[in-house]
Amino acid sequence: MHSFWQIIARFFGRTDHHNLDPRQVFERFRTVLRSNNRALEIIADLGEKLSGNYIFDRQYIGESVEELITTLHDSVVALNHLDPHHQELFAVHTRLTEHLRAIMLREDDRQGPRLVSLEEVDPLQWSIVGGKNAHLAELIHHLKIDIPPGFAITTRTYHELIEYNGLRSLVDQFESLWILGDRPDELEEVRLRLEAALEIAKPPSDFLEEINQQLAAMTAKTPSPFTLAVRSSAQEEDLDFSFAGQFLSVLNVAPTPRAVFAAYRRVAASLFSRKAVDYRHWLFPEDGKMSIGAGIQIMVDSLVSGVAYSTDPGNPGGETMIVVGTWGQGAGIAEGEFPGDTFLLHKGDPATIRERNLSRKASGLYLAVEGGLIEKPLPAELQDEACLDEAQLLELGHRVIQLENYFKRPQDIEWTFDQQGRLFILQSRPLLVPVTRDLRRDLIEALKHYELLVVDRGQVAQQGIGAGKVHVVRQDTDLEDFPDGAILVGRRDSSHFVRVMHRAAAIVTEIGTPVSHMATLCREMQVPCLVNVHDILSLVKNGQEITVDTEDRRIFRGRVKELLAYQLSTSINLGATWEFRLLRRLLNSVARLHLVDPLMDQFTPENCLTYHDLLRYIHETAVITLVNMGKDERSLLRHNLARSLELPIPAGIMIIDIGGGLAPEAPTSQVPFSALTSIPFRAILRGMLYPEVWHRATMPVGFHDLMSSMLSVPTDALEGQYTGHNIAVVSRNYVNLCFRFGYHFNIIDAHCDERERDNHIYFRFLGGATDLTKRSRRARMIAEILTAFDFNVRTRGDLVIARASNMLQSEMERVLDILGRLVGYTRQLDVRLDSEAAVDYYVEAFLMGNYSVVSDE
């Protein structure tokens, strides 16, 4: 972990542009932006193809990936041309590229660890843990849902099992015959040989020892005796297709390495069972490649178990979920071998019980001493009693709704309550809901009865339909109590929304772009999203129920159940195509964003796990390089480009034009405000010149405060700057403003033009003329004001660092105007911050536009 000051030193401790004209630095920065933008456009285009509204082929995927690889390499080159201290990014690019090429060759399922704890499964490992395990890991990380603890045997192990037992040539023969499709007898013969060989396969070297280590870790966390469930988790299982009952599960297995391996090889052999091969051939007739993993979990000693459908397939518009349960284990329910109680629940908030249909349950399945399950007769008093009480049904109903909201489609869920009444989710997979003619015919007529709040407005970041209650997000703290299934409505888009995307039914913002980081995340998580819906915050309020249809750019008042039902039943499932599945796996390793916050310790090259991470790191590092250029006062003044800026306030700013920042007729000595053509700098100055913002009175500073301020500034963070001049480096669309007023130090770096993705603001404030307590109070005051204007803010003592990006030009100008006001308003204000109440007072005054409170006092 890096200390806070190490992070600051990393960003600000180096200025290596002594021999460069600032115009060269800025042009190199623009080159970085161009390369980054092209790479982001390719990623956005790839993401759009997964919406189901585009046709694409293997050639498109291959050409796009190669262009992306080249373009990102160009970005790394461009950044090192700007600042040569980032050579390590070439190794990062190589590492990520090798993984992409493995995906294209379909060899990525042979990488990674043999075993991994379900709690430690990373999204980038989904292709090796299989679909079922991937879903369970999501439930652990994002929904905090209880699942039985355990670990995954990855697809790498499957390939090692094949290799170690000399079966590779037989697998290759099977896949070749599959593609040919005209030799069914030969295919069947090879299938039988593979199935039989895997059932008696030997474990790869050291594999049993690795299992033993995982079992020891489970035993340490679970001191009471337990047995295990060994369930299949094939690559595509539970993703777009359920594979329900196609692969083997082995239940109540002894927790020993040999017993686990014996069960696992039976699961692996089921990949080549007759029914599994038939099902795979029906789904993927042109693709015989598939590998299989397994989930090893503690076996729940079940009181009651069963299956839940989040939507009634026979009535998708009825907002009804179905729960079927029985006493003991639920295997008999899943296989349709045992009768069960059926409950119908209304999908409200909370769910309500609509109907109970009880069956006589003469027997149930329970754990057998010798392993496996055994059928036992039930006591007479349980045979006709409901297996679930009201509290259990409502708890289960809440989880079912939560899972459907998260996966954005109807779910088929296996669940169980243990003997202590604790609910566990065993798996959640897609539920196919068939379309009906009545839905098609009635939809247009039904929509006429709903009020439209928005018609043909905004830009589509991700297509889809979502309904829920509005949750307005004005600052990051509003995300902390975000409810499941709500519609996130915000002023502008933010990559910080990723914290709640998995719970959001849809996202709508007043400001944003379809190619922002947030838009990429929405496409990755399949969250319907509209951006640039102007004035949406004035049209809706917290708690109001709305339906967002991003496909037609409409927002309805209320919950349009007919539209939701139609979407559920008509979604085109492209998962059967090889191209779709390949593209989804590629995007999982390209579009995911882990480096969300550039102010966090983890924002480092070694933590770049995807191309999107690397692009984010390159962009933020390029911005910091520009900030450093502004610090290097001696280099800037050496080029004799500085002119004095004439203002009605004593700001003492020298201006350096690097292209289009000043009018051609601007004088070479004193430059008037009217000659300034830099869009972001004019906006800052408008704020500084706003009436009553710049207070001229001198505030009294005590001797103790003065000495504290002189001794407190960390020289390693300020080295090379502020030797006497306030300097603004400007172009038409850029400003880097470094200035000092007494012991107050400010940096504002901003790029502002018509392309939202290029726009950014960096703000830094440090110092003061008082003791650390008062200076820290002013830092808190500045941070609270900046947070109110959607900045990402970090403070430490009297240091404030804030960032904002991806804004429309008009919004950028508004926010820069606010920053100008903030600079003037907070000047010397630390002297008056004698209490925390004073901080709150001055924050409220600023936000209300009452700037005169400083001079009035």
Coordinates of C-alpha atoms in Angstrom, one line a residue, residues 110 158 162-163 166-194 197 272 277 280-281 287-290:
R110 CA -6.6 -23.4 -20.0
Y158 CA -10.3 -30.3 -17.1
I162 CA -7.5 -34.7 -20.6
E163 CA -3.8 -34.3 -21.2
G166 CA -3.8 -39.2 -22.9
L167 CA -7.2 -38.2 -24.2
R168 CA -6.4 -35.1 -26.2
S169 CA -6.4 -36.8 -29.6
L170 CA -9.8 -38.4 -28.8
V171 CA -11.3 -35.0 -27.8
D172 CA -9.9 -33.5 -31.0
Q173 CA -11.5 -36.3 -33.0
F174 CA -14.8 -35.7 -31.2
E175 CA -14.8 -32.0 -32.0
S176 CA -13.9 -32.7 -35.7
L177 CA -16.7 -35.2 -36.1
W178 CA -19.1 -32.7 -34.5
I179 CA -18.3 -30.1 -37.0
L180 CA -18.5 -32.5 -40.0
G181 CA -22.0 -33.5 -38.8
D182 CA -22.3 -36.4 -41.2
R183 CA -20.8 -39.3 -39.2
P184 CA -23.2 -39.8 -36.2
D185 CA -22.1 -43.4 -35.6
E186 CA -18.4 -42.5 -35.3
L187 CA -19.3 -39.5 -33.1
E188 CA -21.3 -41.8 -30.8
E189 CA -18.4 -44.2 -30.6
V190 CA -15.9 -41.5 -29.6
R191 CA -18.4 -40.1 -27.1
L192 CA -18.7 -43.4 -25.3
R193 CA -15.0 -43.8 -25.2
L194 CA -14.5 -40.4 -23.7
A197 CA -12.2 -43.0 -19.9
F272 CA -20.0 -36.5 -22.8
V277 CA -24.3 -34.1 -26.0
R280 CA -25.3 -29.2 -26.7
H281 CA -25.8 -30.2 -30.4
D287 CA -19.4 -25.8 -32.3
G288 CA -18.3 -28.9 -30.4
K289 CA -15.8 -27.2 -28.1
M290 CA -16.7 -27.0 -24.5

